GROMACS .gro file of C-alpha atoms in nm:
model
  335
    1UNK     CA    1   3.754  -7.557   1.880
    2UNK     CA    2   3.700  -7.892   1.841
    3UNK     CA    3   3.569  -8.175   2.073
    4UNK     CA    4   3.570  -8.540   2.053
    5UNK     CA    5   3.661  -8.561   1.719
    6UNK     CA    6   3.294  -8.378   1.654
    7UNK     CA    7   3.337  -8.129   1.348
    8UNK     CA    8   3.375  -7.763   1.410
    9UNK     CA    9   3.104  -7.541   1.590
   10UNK     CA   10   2.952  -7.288   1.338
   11UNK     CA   11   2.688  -7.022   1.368
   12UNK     CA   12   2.403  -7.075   1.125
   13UNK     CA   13   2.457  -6.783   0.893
   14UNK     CA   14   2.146  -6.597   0.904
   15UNK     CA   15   2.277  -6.514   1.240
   16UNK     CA   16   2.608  -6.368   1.147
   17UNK     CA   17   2.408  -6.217   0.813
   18UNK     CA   18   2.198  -6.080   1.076
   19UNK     CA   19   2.401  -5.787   1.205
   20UNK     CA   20   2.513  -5.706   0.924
   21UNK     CA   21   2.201  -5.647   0.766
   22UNK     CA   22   2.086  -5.444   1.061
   23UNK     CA   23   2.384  -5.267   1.084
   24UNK     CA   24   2.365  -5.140   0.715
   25UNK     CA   25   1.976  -5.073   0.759
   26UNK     CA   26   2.063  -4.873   1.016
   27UNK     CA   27   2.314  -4.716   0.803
   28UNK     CA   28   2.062  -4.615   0.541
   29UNK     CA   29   1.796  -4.485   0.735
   30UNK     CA   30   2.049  -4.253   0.915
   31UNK     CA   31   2.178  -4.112   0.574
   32UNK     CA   32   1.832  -3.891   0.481
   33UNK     CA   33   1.882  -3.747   0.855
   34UNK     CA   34   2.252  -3.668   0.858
   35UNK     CA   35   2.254  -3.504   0.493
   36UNK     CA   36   1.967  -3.270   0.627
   37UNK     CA   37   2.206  -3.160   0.951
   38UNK     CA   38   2.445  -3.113   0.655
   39UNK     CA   39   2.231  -2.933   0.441
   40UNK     CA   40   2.282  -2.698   0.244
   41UNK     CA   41   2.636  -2.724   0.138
   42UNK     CA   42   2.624  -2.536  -0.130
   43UNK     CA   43   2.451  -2.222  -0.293
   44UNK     CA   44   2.024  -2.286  -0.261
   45UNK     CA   45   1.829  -2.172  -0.587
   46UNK     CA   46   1.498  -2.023  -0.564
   47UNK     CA   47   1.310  -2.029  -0.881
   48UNK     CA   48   1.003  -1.669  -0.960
   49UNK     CA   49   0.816  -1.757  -1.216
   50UNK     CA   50   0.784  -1.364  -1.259
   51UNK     CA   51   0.916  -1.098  -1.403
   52UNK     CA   52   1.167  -0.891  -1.139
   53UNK     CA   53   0.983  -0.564  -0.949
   54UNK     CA   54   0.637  -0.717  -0.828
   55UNK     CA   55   0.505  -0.812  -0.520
   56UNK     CA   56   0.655  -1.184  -0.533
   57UNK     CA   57   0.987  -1.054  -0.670
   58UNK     CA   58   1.018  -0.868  -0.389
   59UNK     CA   59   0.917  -1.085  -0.116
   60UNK     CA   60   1.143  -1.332  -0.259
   61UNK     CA   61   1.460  -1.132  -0.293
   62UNK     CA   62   1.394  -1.035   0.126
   63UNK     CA   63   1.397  -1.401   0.201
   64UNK     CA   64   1.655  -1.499   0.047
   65UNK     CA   65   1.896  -1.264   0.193
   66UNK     CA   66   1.795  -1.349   0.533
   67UNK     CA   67   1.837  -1.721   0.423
   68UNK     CA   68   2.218  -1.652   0.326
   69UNK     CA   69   2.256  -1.471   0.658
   70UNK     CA   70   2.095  -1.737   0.839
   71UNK     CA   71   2.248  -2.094   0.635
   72UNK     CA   72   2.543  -1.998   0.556
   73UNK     CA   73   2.498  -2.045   0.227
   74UNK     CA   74   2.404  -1.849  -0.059
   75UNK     CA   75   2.037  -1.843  -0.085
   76UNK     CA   76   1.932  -1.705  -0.485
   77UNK     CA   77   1.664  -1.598  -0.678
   78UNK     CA   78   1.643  -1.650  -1.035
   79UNK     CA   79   1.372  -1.510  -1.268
   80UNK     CA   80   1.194  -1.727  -1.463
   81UNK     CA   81   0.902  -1.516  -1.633
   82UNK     CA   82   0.620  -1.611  -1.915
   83UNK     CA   83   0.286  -1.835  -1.966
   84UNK     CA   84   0.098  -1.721  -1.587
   85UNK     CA   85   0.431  -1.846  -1.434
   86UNK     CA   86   0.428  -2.191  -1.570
   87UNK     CA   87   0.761  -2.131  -1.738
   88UNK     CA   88   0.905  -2.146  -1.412
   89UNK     CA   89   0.676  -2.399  -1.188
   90UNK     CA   90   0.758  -2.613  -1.463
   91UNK     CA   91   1.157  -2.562  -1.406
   92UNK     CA   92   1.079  -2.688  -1.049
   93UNK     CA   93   0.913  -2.976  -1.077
   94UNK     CA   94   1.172  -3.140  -1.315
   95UNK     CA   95   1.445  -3.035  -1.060
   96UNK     CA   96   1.663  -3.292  -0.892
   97UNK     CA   97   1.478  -3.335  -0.537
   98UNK     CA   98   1.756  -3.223  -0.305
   99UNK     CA   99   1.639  -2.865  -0.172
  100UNK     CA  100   1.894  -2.659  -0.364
  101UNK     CA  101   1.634  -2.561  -0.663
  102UNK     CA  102   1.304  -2.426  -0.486
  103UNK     CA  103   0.976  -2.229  -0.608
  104UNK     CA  104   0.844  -1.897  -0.460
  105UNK     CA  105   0.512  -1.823  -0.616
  106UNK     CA  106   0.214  -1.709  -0.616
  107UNK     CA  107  -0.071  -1.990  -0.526
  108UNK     CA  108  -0.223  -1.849  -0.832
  109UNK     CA  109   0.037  -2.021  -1.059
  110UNK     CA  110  -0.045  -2.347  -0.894
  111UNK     CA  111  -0.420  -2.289  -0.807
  112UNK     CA  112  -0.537  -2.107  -1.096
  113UNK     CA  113  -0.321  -2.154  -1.433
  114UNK     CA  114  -0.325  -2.569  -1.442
  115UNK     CA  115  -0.718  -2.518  -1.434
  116UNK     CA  116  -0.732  -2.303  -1.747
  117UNK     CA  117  -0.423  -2.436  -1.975
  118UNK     CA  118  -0.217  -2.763  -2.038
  119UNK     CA  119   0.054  -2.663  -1.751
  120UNK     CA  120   0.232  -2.989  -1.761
  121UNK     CA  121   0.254  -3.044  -1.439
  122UNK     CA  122   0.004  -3.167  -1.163
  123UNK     CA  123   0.094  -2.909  -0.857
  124UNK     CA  124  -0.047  -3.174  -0.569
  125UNK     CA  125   0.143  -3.439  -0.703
  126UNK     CA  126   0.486  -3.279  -0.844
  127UNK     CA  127   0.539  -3.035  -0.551
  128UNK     CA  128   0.648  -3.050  -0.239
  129UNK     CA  129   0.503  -2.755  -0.001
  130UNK     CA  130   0.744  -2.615   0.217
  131UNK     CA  131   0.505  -2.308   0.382
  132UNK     CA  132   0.298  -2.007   0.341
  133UNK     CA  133   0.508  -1.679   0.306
  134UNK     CA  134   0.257  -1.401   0.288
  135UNK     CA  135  -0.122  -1.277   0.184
  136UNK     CA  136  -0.276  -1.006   0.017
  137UNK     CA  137  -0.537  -0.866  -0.162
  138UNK     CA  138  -0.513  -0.796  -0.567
  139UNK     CA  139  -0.593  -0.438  -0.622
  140UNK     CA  140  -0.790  -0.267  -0.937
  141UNK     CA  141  -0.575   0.046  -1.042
  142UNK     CA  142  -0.635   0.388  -1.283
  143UNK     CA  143  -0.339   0.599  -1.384
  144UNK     CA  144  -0.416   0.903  -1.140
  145UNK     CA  145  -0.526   1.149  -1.395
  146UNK     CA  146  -0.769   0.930  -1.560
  147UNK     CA  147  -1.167   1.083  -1.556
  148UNK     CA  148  -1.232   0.706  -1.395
  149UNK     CA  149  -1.271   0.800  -1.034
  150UNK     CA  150  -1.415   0.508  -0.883
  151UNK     CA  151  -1.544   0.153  -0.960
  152UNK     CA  152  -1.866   0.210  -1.051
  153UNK     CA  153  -1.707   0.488  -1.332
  154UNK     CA  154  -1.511   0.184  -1.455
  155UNK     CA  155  -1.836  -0.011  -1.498
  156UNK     CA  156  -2.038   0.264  -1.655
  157UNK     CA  157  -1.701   0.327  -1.883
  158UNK     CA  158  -1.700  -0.038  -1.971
  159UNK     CA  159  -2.089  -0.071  -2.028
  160UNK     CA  160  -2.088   0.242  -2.269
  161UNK     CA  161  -1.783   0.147  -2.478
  162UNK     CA  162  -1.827  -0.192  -2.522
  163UNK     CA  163  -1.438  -0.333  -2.578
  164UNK     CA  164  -1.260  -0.037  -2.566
  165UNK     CA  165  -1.139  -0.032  -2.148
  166UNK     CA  166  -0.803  -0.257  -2.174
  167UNK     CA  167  -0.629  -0.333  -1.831
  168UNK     CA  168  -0.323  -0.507  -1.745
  169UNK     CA  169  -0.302  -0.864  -1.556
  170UNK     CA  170   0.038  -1.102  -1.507
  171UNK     CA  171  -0.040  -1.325  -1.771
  172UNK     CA  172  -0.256  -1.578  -1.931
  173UNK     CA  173  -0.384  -1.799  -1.649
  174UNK     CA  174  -0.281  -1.629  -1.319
  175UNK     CA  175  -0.462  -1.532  -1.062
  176UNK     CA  176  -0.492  -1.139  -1.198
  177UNK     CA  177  -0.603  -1.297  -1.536
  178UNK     CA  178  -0.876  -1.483  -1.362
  179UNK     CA  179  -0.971  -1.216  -1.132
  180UNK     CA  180  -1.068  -1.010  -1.468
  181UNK     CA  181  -1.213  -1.265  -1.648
  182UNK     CA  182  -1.479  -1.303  -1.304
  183UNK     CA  183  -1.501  -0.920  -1.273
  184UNK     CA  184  -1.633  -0.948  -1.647
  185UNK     CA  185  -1.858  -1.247  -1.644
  186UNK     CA  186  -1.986  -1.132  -1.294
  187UNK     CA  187  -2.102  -0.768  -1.454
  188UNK     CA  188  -2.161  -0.885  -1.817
  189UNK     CA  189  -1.857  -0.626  -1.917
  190UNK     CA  190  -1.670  -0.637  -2.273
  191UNK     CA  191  -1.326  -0.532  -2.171
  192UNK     CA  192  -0.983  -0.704  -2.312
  193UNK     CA  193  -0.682  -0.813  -2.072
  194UNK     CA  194  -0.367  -0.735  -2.174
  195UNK     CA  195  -0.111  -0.957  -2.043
  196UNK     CA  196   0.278  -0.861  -1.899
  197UNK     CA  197   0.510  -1.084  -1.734
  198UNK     CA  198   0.509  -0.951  -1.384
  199UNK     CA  199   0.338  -0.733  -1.173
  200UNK     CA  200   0.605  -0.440  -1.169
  201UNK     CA  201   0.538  -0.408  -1.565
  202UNK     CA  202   0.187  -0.485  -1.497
  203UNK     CA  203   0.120  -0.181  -1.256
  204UNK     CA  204   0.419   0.036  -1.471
  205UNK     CA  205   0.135  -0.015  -1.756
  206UNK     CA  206  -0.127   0.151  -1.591
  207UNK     CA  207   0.102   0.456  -1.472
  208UNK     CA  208   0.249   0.495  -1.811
  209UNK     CA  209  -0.133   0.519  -1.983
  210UNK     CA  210  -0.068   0.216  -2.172
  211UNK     CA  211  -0.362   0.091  -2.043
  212UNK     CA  212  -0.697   0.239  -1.910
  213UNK     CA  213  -0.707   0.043  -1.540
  214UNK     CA  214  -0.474  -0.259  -1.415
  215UNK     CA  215  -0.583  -0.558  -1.172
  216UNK     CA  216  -0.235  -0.673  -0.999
  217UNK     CA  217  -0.067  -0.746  -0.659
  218UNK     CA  218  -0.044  -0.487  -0.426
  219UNK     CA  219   0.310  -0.422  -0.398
  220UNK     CA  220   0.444  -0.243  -0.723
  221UNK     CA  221   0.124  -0.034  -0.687
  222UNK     CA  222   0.273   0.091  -0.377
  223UNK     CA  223   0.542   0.315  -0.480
  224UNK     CA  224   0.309   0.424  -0.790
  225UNK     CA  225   0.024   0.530  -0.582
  226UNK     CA  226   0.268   0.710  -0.304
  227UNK     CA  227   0.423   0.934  -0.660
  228UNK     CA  228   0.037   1.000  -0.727
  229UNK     CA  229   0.106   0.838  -1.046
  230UNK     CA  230  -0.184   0.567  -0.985
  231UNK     CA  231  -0.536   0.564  -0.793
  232UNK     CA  232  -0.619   0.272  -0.681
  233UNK     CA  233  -0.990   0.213  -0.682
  234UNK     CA  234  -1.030  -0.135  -0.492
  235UNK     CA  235  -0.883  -0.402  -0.278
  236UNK     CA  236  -1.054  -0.748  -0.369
  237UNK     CA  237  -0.958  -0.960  -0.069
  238UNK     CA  238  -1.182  -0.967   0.191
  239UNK     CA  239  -1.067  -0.731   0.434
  240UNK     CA  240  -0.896  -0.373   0.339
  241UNK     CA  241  -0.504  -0.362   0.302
  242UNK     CA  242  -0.322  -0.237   0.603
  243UNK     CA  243  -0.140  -0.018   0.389
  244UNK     CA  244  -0.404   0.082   0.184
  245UNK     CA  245  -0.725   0.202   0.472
  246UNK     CA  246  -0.889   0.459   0.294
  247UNK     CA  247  -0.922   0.218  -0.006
  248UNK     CA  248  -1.279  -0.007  -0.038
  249UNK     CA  249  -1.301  -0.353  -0.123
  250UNK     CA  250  -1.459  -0.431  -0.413
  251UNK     CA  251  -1.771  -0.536  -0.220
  252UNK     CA  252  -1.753  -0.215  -0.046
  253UNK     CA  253  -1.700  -0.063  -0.397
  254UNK     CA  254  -2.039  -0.182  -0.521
  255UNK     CA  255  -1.908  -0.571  -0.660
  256UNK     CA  256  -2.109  -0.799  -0.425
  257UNK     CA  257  -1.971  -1.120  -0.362
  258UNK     CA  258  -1.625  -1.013  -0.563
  259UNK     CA  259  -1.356  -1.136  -0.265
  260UNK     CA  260  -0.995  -1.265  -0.401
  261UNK     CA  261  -0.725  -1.284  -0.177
  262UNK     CA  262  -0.362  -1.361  -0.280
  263UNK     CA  263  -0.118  -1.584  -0.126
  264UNK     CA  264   0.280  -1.648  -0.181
  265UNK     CA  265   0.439  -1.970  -0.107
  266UNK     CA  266   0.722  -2.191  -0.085
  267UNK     CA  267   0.776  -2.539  -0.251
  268UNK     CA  268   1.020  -2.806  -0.360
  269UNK     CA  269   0.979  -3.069  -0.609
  270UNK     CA  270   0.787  -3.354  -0.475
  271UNK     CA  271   1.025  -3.609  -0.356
  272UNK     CA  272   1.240  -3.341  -0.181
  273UNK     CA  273   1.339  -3.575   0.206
  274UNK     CA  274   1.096  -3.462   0.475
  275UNK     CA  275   1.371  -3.367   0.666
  276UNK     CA  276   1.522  -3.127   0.413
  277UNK     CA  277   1.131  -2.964   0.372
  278UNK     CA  278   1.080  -2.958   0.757
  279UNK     CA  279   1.435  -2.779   0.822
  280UNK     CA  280   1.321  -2.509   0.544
  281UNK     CA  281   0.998  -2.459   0.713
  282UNK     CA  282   1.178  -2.404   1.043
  283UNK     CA  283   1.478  -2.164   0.886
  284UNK     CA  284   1.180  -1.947   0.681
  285UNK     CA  285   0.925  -1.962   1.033
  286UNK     CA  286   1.232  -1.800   1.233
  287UNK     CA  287   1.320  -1.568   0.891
  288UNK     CA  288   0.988  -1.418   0.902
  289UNK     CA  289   0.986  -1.362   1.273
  290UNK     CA  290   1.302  -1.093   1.194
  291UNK     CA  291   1.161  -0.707   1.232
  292UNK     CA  292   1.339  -0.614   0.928
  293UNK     CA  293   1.194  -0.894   0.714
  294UNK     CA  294   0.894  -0.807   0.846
  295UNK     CA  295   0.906  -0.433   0.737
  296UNK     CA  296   0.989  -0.580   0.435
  297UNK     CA  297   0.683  -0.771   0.353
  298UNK     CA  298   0.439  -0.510   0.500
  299UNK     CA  299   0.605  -0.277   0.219
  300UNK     CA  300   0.501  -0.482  -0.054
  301UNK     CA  301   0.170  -0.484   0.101
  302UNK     CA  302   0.119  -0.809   0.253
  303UNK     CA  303   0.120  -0.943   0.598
  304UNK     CA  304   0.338  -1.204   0.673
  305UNK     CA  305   0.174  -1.561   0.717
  306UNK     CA  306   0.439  -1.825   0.754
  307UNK     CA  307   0.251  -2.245   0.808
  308UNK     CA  308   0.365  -2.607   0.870
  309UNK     CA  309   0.443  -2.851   0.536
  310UNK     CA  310   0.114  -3.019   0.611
  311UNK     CA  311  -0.074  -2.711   0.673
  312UNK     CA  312  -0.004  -2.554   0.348
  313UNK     CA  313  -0.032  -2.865   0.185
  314UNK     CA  314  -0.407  -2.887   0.327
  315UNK     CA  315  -0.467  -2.477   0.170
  316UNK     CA  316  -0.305  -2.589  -0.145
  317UNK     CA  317  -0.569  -2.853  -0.215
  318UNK     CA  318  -0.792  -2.622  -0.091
  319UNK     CA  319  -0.724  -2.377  -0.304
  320UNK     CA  320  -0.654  -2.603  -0.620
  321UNK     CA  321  -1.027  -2.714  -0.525
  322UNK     CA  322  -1.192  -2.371  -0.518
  323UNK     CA  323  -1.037  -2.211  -0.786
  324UNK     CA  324  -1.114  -2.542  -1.026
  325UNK     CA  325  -1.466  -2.456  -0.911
  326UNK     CA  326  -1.467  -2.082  -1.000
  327UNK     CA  327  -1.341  -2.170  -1.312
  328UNK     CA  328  -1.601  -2.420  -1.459
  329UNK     CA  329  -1.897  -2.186  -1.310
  330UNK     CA  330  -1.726  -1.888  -1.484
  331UNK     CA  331  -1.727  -2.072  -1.797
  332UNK     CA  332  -1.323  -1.941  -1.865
  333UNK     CA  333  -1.140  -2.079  -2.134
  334UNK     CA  334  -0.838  -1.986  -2.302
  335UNK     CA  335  -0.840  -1.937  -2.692
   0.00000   0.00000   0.00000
């Protein structure tokens, strides 16, 4: 419209840029919070840096298929075994951030491992935790007929044959391998770890006498020990196992000070949206509240534990922290 011969009226244009601008602003920041109602939309991968039968394996497998029943979507788990579980962790952290390839692991493999060898990979920087699954204790195991009735036989065994006792551990660098190498330094024992990819081969070493004693998760001791194929001698988390009462601690078992307790978690890469993470951490709180999930995790001997992101990002610094610590005043190296 035009008036007295004046030239047209016309917005200045950082006015009409203006709603534009705010309209596709608005646009963007809604996108991260409408892909996580979405999400997922197609099958979810969760990555064990394991072999298949232990305690993690286990746990893992249990989640997932209350996952699929509860996302509609098919929730996985895919093996990925060798190195203390680095093989795998590693998998993860290169993984495009959008919550469909996911870590369940033991803390050792993130706590322990990038302490003792060149992991590639910085765990409070490249992951992304989601929550705490479970705890437990590690257990120190004797194939049942063995003349090694307690803990304090395995020490006198160890003292008198200097580098003869072998005993089986998950690998170079987890928490098992650790555990040993402290249980050693601690008593001034000569004994030789000999490394498997899981726990279930792990413990299935000790049964099958391929080696004189085992230190592993609980759970693939369980069905060894109910077969009286296995004795356990002792727990070494702080408390005795639930499923496991007559059984010391190793404290209890004449070891003081000697307390390790095992944890299994949940991660994504780092990167993975916050609302993506926090949607996880809700699906796997209500997963673990299920009875039959529950009766699940108690029979692979641990008690379920589920957190918040930023409470299990607070243990795994915490942990990363201690277990640094425990591993300079050891003195362990790997050849």
């Amino acid at each position: 419209m035009q008036r007295n011969g004046s030239t047209p009226f016309r917005l200045p244009a950082r006015y009409i840029l203006a709603p534009t601008l705010t309209a596709a602003t608005a646009l963007a920041l809604a996108a991260p919070a409408a892909h996580a109602q979405r999400y997922p939309e197609r099958p979810v991968q969760i990555i064990v840096p394991y072999a298949p039968g232990g305690s993690v394996d286990v746990i893992a497998r249990s989640l997932a298929q209350k996952l699929t029943e509860r996302m509609g979507q098919t929730v996985f788990i895919e093996n990925r075994a060798g190195a203390g579980g680095t093989i795998g962790v590693s998998a993860v952290t290169r993984a495009k951030p959008d919550g469909y390839t996911l870590l369940l692991t033991s803390l050792g493999a993130v706590t322990v491992t990038v302490h003792l060898t060149k992991a590639g990979y910085d765990p409070l920087k490249d992951l992304a935790p989601i929550s705490l699954l479970a705890t437990s204790g590690l257990v120190l195991s004797v194939k049942e007929d063995s003349p090694i009735r307690s803990v304090r036989d395995l020490i006198a065994a160890a003292k008198a044959r200097p580098g003869t006792i072998n005993y089986s551990v998950t690998g170079v660098g987890s928490q098992t391998f650790l555990a040993g190498e402290l249980l050693k330094r601690s008593l001034n024992l000569d004994m030789v770890p000999v490394q498997y990819k899981g726990g279930g081969p792990a413990a299935a070493a000790v049964a099958a006498g391929e080696v004189q004693a085992g230190i592993t998760d609980s759970g693939p001791i369980q069905p060894l020990l109910q077969s009286k194929r296995v004795r356990v001698l002792a727990v070494t988390g702080s408390q005795r196992a639930s499923a496991m009462p007559d059984v010391p601690t190793m404290e209890e078992a004449g070891v003081p000070g000697f307390k390790i307790d095992s944890a299994i978690a949940l991660f994504a890469p780092a990167g993975t949206p916050p609302e993506i993470v926090d949607k996880l951490n809700a699906e796997v709180a209500a997963a673990l509240k299920s009875p039959d999930l529950v009766d699940r995790v108690h029979a692979a001997s641990h008690d379920p534990k589920p957190n918040s992101p930023a409470e299990m990002k607070a243990m795994l610094k915490s942990e990363f922290d201690r277990w640094g610590a425990m591993v300079r005043e050891a003195g362990v190296k790997l050849e």
